Amino acid sequence: MAIVLVTGATAGFGRAIAQRLVSEGHRVIGTGRRKARLDALRETLGEAFLPLELDMTDRTGIRSLPDTLPPEWREVAVLINNAGLALGVGKAQEADIDDWETMIDTNVSGMVEMTRAFLPGMVQRNAGYVLTIGSIAGSYPYVGGNVYGATKAFVAQFMRNLRTDLLGTAVRVTNIEPGMCGGSEFSAVRLRDEEKGRDVYKGTDPLTPEDIAATISWLVALPPHMNVNAIEMMPVCQAAGGLAVDRRRD
């Protein structure tokens, strides 16, 4: 079984992924800013889970990570870039520029730093897997999506180029692009309001963090010669179709 590193393991997708993969026999390093939550997960999952307090905007910490892990945890075979966030739903002309910078620092800069930190080891061993949680927002625009959608479009193109650079190696790359997904802190963080965050999913049957974890479990178990470039997934209550038109009458 593999050593897996999951960023953003304190809640939502990351926690569900860590729980699923440990249950299947993998050893999982879980990173996040909230140490107490990571420690609680360690209590639940046992010695197969290594909690690691880390902020995705800490470039120095990320760059030093491969050499500062305990020796028996250093050969990370699967990197799951899960940490990310959306902030605000305002139109671009109304948005908070600090929210934009935070999304770019986490969703883009943190993700590429983490990938670059562990990629050379995978290439040297000629084995490994990089999975990143993108979003359908990287393909389909919506009002208020602006910079969040742009960060996920970056993720999609980065992952395509990454696989191209890795041609000739056995290192695999997959971008996972979920649509509406409940059961996480995503909307509460975005709206800065837990009740409004819950309201986003009223009357829907959205994807869940467990659905994402099951998808990753399937991907990790695939034969090593098979690369799934990207997976776009939505609940059946959601569709990408429909173009908005502003009709003005003279």
Short mmCIF file of N, CA and C in Angstrom, two decimals, residues 53-138:
data_model
loop_
_atom_site.label_atom_id
_atom_site.label_comp_id
_atom_site.label_asym_id
_atom_site.label_seq_id
_atom_site.Cartn_x
_atom_site.Cartn_y
_atom_site.Cartn_z
N GLU A 53 0.64 19.99 10.83
CA GLU A 53 0.14 21.37 10.75
C GLU A 53 0.90 22.13 9.67
N LEU A 54 0.16 22.68 8.71
CA LEU A 54 0.81 23.37 7.59
C LEU A 54 -0.18 24.33 6.94
N ASP A 55 0.27 25.53 6.69
CA ASP A 55 -0.51 26.53 5.96
C ASP A 55 -0.08 26.50 4.50
N MET A 56 -1.03 26.44 3.58
CA MET A 56 -0.70 26.34 2.16
C MET A 56 -0.08 27.60 1.60
N THR A 57 -0.07 28.68 2.37
CA THR A 57 0.61 29.90 1.91
C THR A 57 2.04 29.99 2.46
N ASP A 58 2.46 28.98 3.21
CA ASP A 58 3.81 28.94 3.79
C ASP A 58 4.76 28.27 2.81
N ARG A 59 5.34 29.05 1.92
CA ARG A 59 6.20 28.47 0.89
C ARG A 59 7.43 27.80 1.47
N THR A 60 8.01 28.40 2.48
CA THR A 60 9.21 27.82 3.09
C THR A 60 8.88 26.46 3.70
N GLY A 61 7.75 26.38 4.41
CA GLY A 61 7.35 25.12 5.02
C GLY A 61 7.08 24.04 3.99
N ILE A 62 6.44 24.41 2.89
CA ILE A 62 6.14 23.43 1.85
C ILE A 62 7.42 22.94 1.18
N ARG A 63 8.32 23.87 0.87
CA ARG A 63 9.54 23.50 0.17
C ARG A 63 10.45 22.60 1.01
N SER A 64 10.40 22.76 2.32
CA SER A 64 11.24 21.94 3.19
C SER A 64 10.58 20.62 3.58
N LEU A 65 9.30 20.46 3.24
CA LEU A 65 8.53 19.32 3.72
C LEU A 65 9.11 17.96 3.34
N PRO A 66 9.50 17.72 2.07
CA PRO A 66 10.01 16.38 1.72
C PRO A 66 11.17 15.91 2.57
N ASP A 67 12.03 16.85 3.02
CA ASP A 67 13.20 16.48 3.79
C ASP A 67 12.98 16.52 5.30
N THR A 68 11.83 17.05 5.73
CA THR A 68 11.58 17.15 7.18
C THR A 68 10.55 16.13 7.66
N LEU A 69 9.95 15.39 6.74
CA LEU A 69 9.07 14.30 7.16
C LEU A 69 9.88 13.22 7.86
N PRO A 70 9.27 12.46 8.77
CA PRO A 70 9.98 11.31 9.34
C PRO A 70 10.47 10.40 8.22
N PRO A 71 11.67 9.84 8.35
CA PRO A 71 12.25 9.05 7.26
C PRO A 71 11.32 7.98 6.70
N GLU A 72 10.56 7.34 7.56
CA GLU A 72 9.69 6.26 7.10
C GLU A 72 8.44 6.77 6.36
N TRP A 73 8.28 8.09 6.29
CA TRP A 73 7.12 8.69 5.61
C TRP A 73 7.52 9.47 4.37
N ARG A 74 8.76 9.46 3.99
CA ARG A 74 9.24 10.39 2.95
C ARG A 74 8.92 9.98 1.52
N GLU A 75 8.74 8.70 1.26
CA GLU A 75 8.49 8.28 -0.12
C GLU A 75 7.00 8.39 -0.44
N VAL A 76 6.57 9.63 -0.60
CA VAL A 76 5.16 9.90 -0.91
C VAL A 76 4.86 9.43 -2.33
N ALA A 77 3.95 8.48 -2.43
CA ALA A 77 3.61 7.90 -3.74
C ALA A 77 2.40 8.57 -4.36
N VAL A 78 1.53 9.13 -3.52
CA VAL A 78 0.31 9.77 -4.01
C VAL A 78 0.17 11.12 -3.33
N LEU A 79 0.13 12.17 -4.12
CA LEU A 79 -0.10 13.52 -3.61
C LEU A 79 -1.49 13.96 -4.02
N ILE A 80 -2.32 14.32 -3.04
CA ILE A 80 -3.67 14.78 -3.32
C ILE A 80 -3.77 16.25 -2.92
N ASN A 81 -3.73 17.12 -3.93
CA ASN A 81 -3.84 18.56 -3.71
C ASN A 81 -5.32 18.90 -3.52
N ASN A 82 -5.76 18.86 -2.28
CA ASN A 82 -7.16 19.09 -1.99
C ASN A 82 -7.42 20.49 -1.42
N ALA A 83 -6.47 21.05 -0.69
CA ALA A 83 -6.70 22.32 -0.01
C ALA A 83 -7.05 23.42 -1.02
N GLY A 84 -8.09 24.16 -0.72
CA GLY A 84 -8.51 25.25 -1.58
C GLY A 84 -9.76 25.90 -1.01
N LEU A 85 -10.12 27.04 -1.56
CA LEU A 85 -11.29 27.73 -1.04
C LEU A 85 -11.82 28.74 -2.05
N ALA A 86 -13.09 29.12 -1.85
CA ALA A 86 -13.70 30.23 -2.56
C ALA A 86 -14.11 31.25 -1.52
N LEU A 87 -13.98 32.53 -1.86
CA LEU A 87 -14.37 33.61 -0.96
C LEU A 87 -15.21 34.62 -1.72
N GLY A 88 -16.42 34.84 -1.25
CA GLY A 88 -17.27 35.86 -1.84
C GLY A 88 -17.99 35.41 -3.09
N VAL A 89 -19.13 36.06 -3.34
CA VAL A 89 -19.94 35.77 -4.53
C VAL A 89 -20.25 37.05 -5.30
N GLY A 90 -19.55 38.11 -4.98
CA GLY A 90 -19.80 39.38 -5.65
C GLY A 90 -19.24 39.40 -7.06
N LYS A 91 -19.83 40.26 -7.88
CA LYS A 91 -19.30 40.46 -9.23
C LYS A 91 -17.91 41.09 -9.15
N ALA A 92 -17.15 40.94 -10.22
CA ALA A 92 -15.75 41.37 -10.21
C ALA A 92 -15.60 42.83 -9.79
N GLN A 93 -16.50 43.68 -10.26
CA GLN A 93 -16.40 45.10 -9.95
C GLN A 93 -16.76 45.42 -8.49
N GLU A 94 -17.28 44.42 -7.79
CA GLU A 94 -17.68 44.61 -6.39
C GLU A 94 -16.83 43.78 -5.43
N ALA A 95 -16.02 42.90 -5.94
CA ALA A 95 -15.32 41.91 -5.11
C ALA A 95 -14.22 42.54 -4.26
N ASP A 96 -13.90 41.85 -3.18
CA ASP A 96 -12.82 42.26 -2.28
C ASP A 96 -11.50 41.73 -2.84
N ILE A 97 -10.59 42.63 -3.16
CA ILE A 97 -9.33 42.24 -3.78
C ILE A 97 -8.51 41.34 -2.86
N ASP A 98 -8.66 41.51 -1.55
CA ASP A 98 -7.93 40.64 -0.61
C ASP A 98 -8.45 39.20 -0.71
N ASP A 99 -9.76 39.03 -0.94
CA ASP A 99 -10.31 37.69 -1.16
C ASP A 99 -9.69 37.07 -2.40
N TRP A 100 -9.55 37.85 -3.44
CA TRP A 100 -8.94 37.35 -4.67
C TRP A 100 -7.52 36.85 -4.39
N GLU A 101 -6.74 37.66 -3.68
CA GLU A 101 -5.35 37.29 -3.41
C GLU A 101 -5.27 36.01 -2.57
N THR A 102 -6.19 35.88 -1.60
CA THR A 102 -6.19 34.68 -0.77
C THR A 102 -6.48 33.44 -1.59
N MET A 103 -7.43 33.53 -2.52
CA MET A 103 -7.75 32.39 -3.38
C MET A 103 -6.58 32.03 -4.27
N ILE A 104 -5.92 33.03 -4.83
CA ILE A 104 -4.77 32.77 -5.69
C ILE A 104 -3.63 32.14 -4.90
N ASP A 105 -3.37 32.68 -3.71
CA ASP A 105 -2.28 32.15 -2.87
C ASP A 105 -2.51 30.69 -2.50
N THR A 106 -3.75 30.32 -2.24
CA THR A 106 -4.05 28.96 -1.78
C THR A 106 -4.27 28.01 -2.95
N ASN A 107 -5.19 28.39 -3.84
CA ASN A 107 -5.62 27.48 -4.92
C ASN A 107 -4.57 27.31 -6.00
N VAL A 108 -3.76 28.33 -6.21
CA VAL A 108 -2.76 28.29 -7.27
C VAL A 108 -1.35 28.12 -6.69
N SER A 109 -0.90 29.13 -5.96
CA SER A 109 0.49 29.11 -5.49
C SER A 109 0.77 27.94 -4.55
N GLY A 110 -0.11 27.70 -3.59
CA GLY A 110 0.10 26.59 -2.67
C GLY A 110 0.10 25.25 -3.38
N MET A 111 -0.80 25.12 -4.35
CA MET A 111 -0.90 23.86 -5.09
C MET A 111 0.35 23.59 -5.92
N VAL A 112 0.85 24.60 -6.61
CA VAL A 112 2.04 24.36 -7.44
C VAL A 112 3.28 24.16 -6.57
N GLU A 113 3.34 24.84 -5.43
CA GLU A 113 4.47 24.63 -4.52
C GLU A 113 4.50 23.20 -4.01
N MET A 114 3.34 22.70 -3.59
CA MET A 114 3.27 21.33 -3.07
C MET A 114 3.62 20.31 -4.15
N THR A 115 3.12 20.54 -5.35
CA THR A 115 3.40 19.62 -6.46
C THR A 115 4.90 19.60 -6.77
N ARG A 116 5.48 20.78 -6.86
CA ARG A 116 6.91 20.87 -7.18
C ARG A 116 7.77 20.25 -6.10
N ALA A 117 7.30 20.31 -4.84
CA ALA A 117 8.09 19.76 -3.74
C ALA A 117 8.23 18.25 -3.83
N PHE A 118 7.17 17.57 -4.26
CA PHE A 118 7.18 16.10 -4.24
C PHE A 118 7.37 15.46 -5.61
N LEU A 119 7.26 16.23 -6.67
CA LEU A 119 7.38 15.66 -8.00
C LEU A 119 8.75 15.07 -8.31
N PRO A 120 9.87 15.73 -7.96
CA PRO A 120 11.18 15.15 -8.29
C PRO A 120 11.38 13.75 -7.71
N GLY A 121 10.90 13.51 -6.49
CA GLY A 121 11.03 12.18 -5.90
C GLY A 121 10.26 11.14 -6.67
N MET A 122 9.06 11.50 -7.13
CA MET A 122 8.26 10.57 -7.92
C MET A 122 8.95 10.24 -9.24
N VAL A 123 9.49 11.27 -9.89
CA VAL A 123 10.17 11.05 -11.17
C VAL A 123 11.41 10.18 -10.96
N GLN A 124 12.15 10.45 -9.90
CA GLN A 124 13.35 9.65 -9.62
C GLN A 124 13.00 8.18 -9.40
N ARG A 125 11.88 7.93 -8.72
CA ARG A 125 11.45 6.55 -8.47
C ARG A 125 10.67 5.98 -9.65
N ASN A 126 10.35 6.83 -10.61
CA ASN A 126 9.55 6.46 -11.78
C ASN A 126 8.22 5.81 -11.36
N ALA A 127 7.61 6.41 -10.36
CA ALA A 127 6.32 5.94 -9.87
C ALA A 127 5.71 7.05 -9.02
N GLY A 128 4.41 7.23 -9.15
CA GLY A 128 3.74 8.23 -8.34
C GLY A 128 2.46 8.70 -8.99
N TYR A 129 1.72 9.49 -8.24
CA TYR A 129 0.41 9.95 -8.71
C TYR A 129 0.13 11.30 -8.09
N VAL A 130 -0.18 12.28 -8.92
CA VAL A 130 -0.60 13.61 -8.47
C VAL A 130 -2.06 13.81 -8.83
N LEU A 131 -2.90 13.99 -7.82
CA LEU A 131 -4.32 14.27 -8.04
C LEU A 131 -4.63 15.64 -7.45
N THR A 132 -5.38 16.44 -8.18
CA THR A 132 -5.74 17.77 -7.70
C THR A 132 -7.25 17.96 -7.79
N ILE A 133 -7.82 18.57 -6.75
CA ILE A 133 -9.25 18.88 -6.77
C ILE A 133 -9.45 20.20 -7.48
N GLY A 134 -9.92 20.11 -8.72
CA GLY A 134 -10.28 21.31 -9.46
C GLY A 134 -11.74 21.64 -9.22
N SER A 135 -12.45 22.04 -10.26
CA SER A 135 -13.86 22.38 -10.13
C SER A 135 -14.46 22.58 -11.51
N ILE A 136 -15.76 22.34 -11.62
CA ILE A 136 -16.43 22.69 -12.87
C ILE A 136 -16.39 24.20 -13.09
N ALA A 137 -16.12 24.97 -12.02
CA ALA A 137 -15.99 26.43 -12.16
C ALA A 137 -14.81 26.80 -13.04
N GLY A 138 -13.88 25.86 -13.25
CA GLY A 138 -12.77 26.11 -14.14
C GLY A 138 -13.14 25.99 -15.61
#
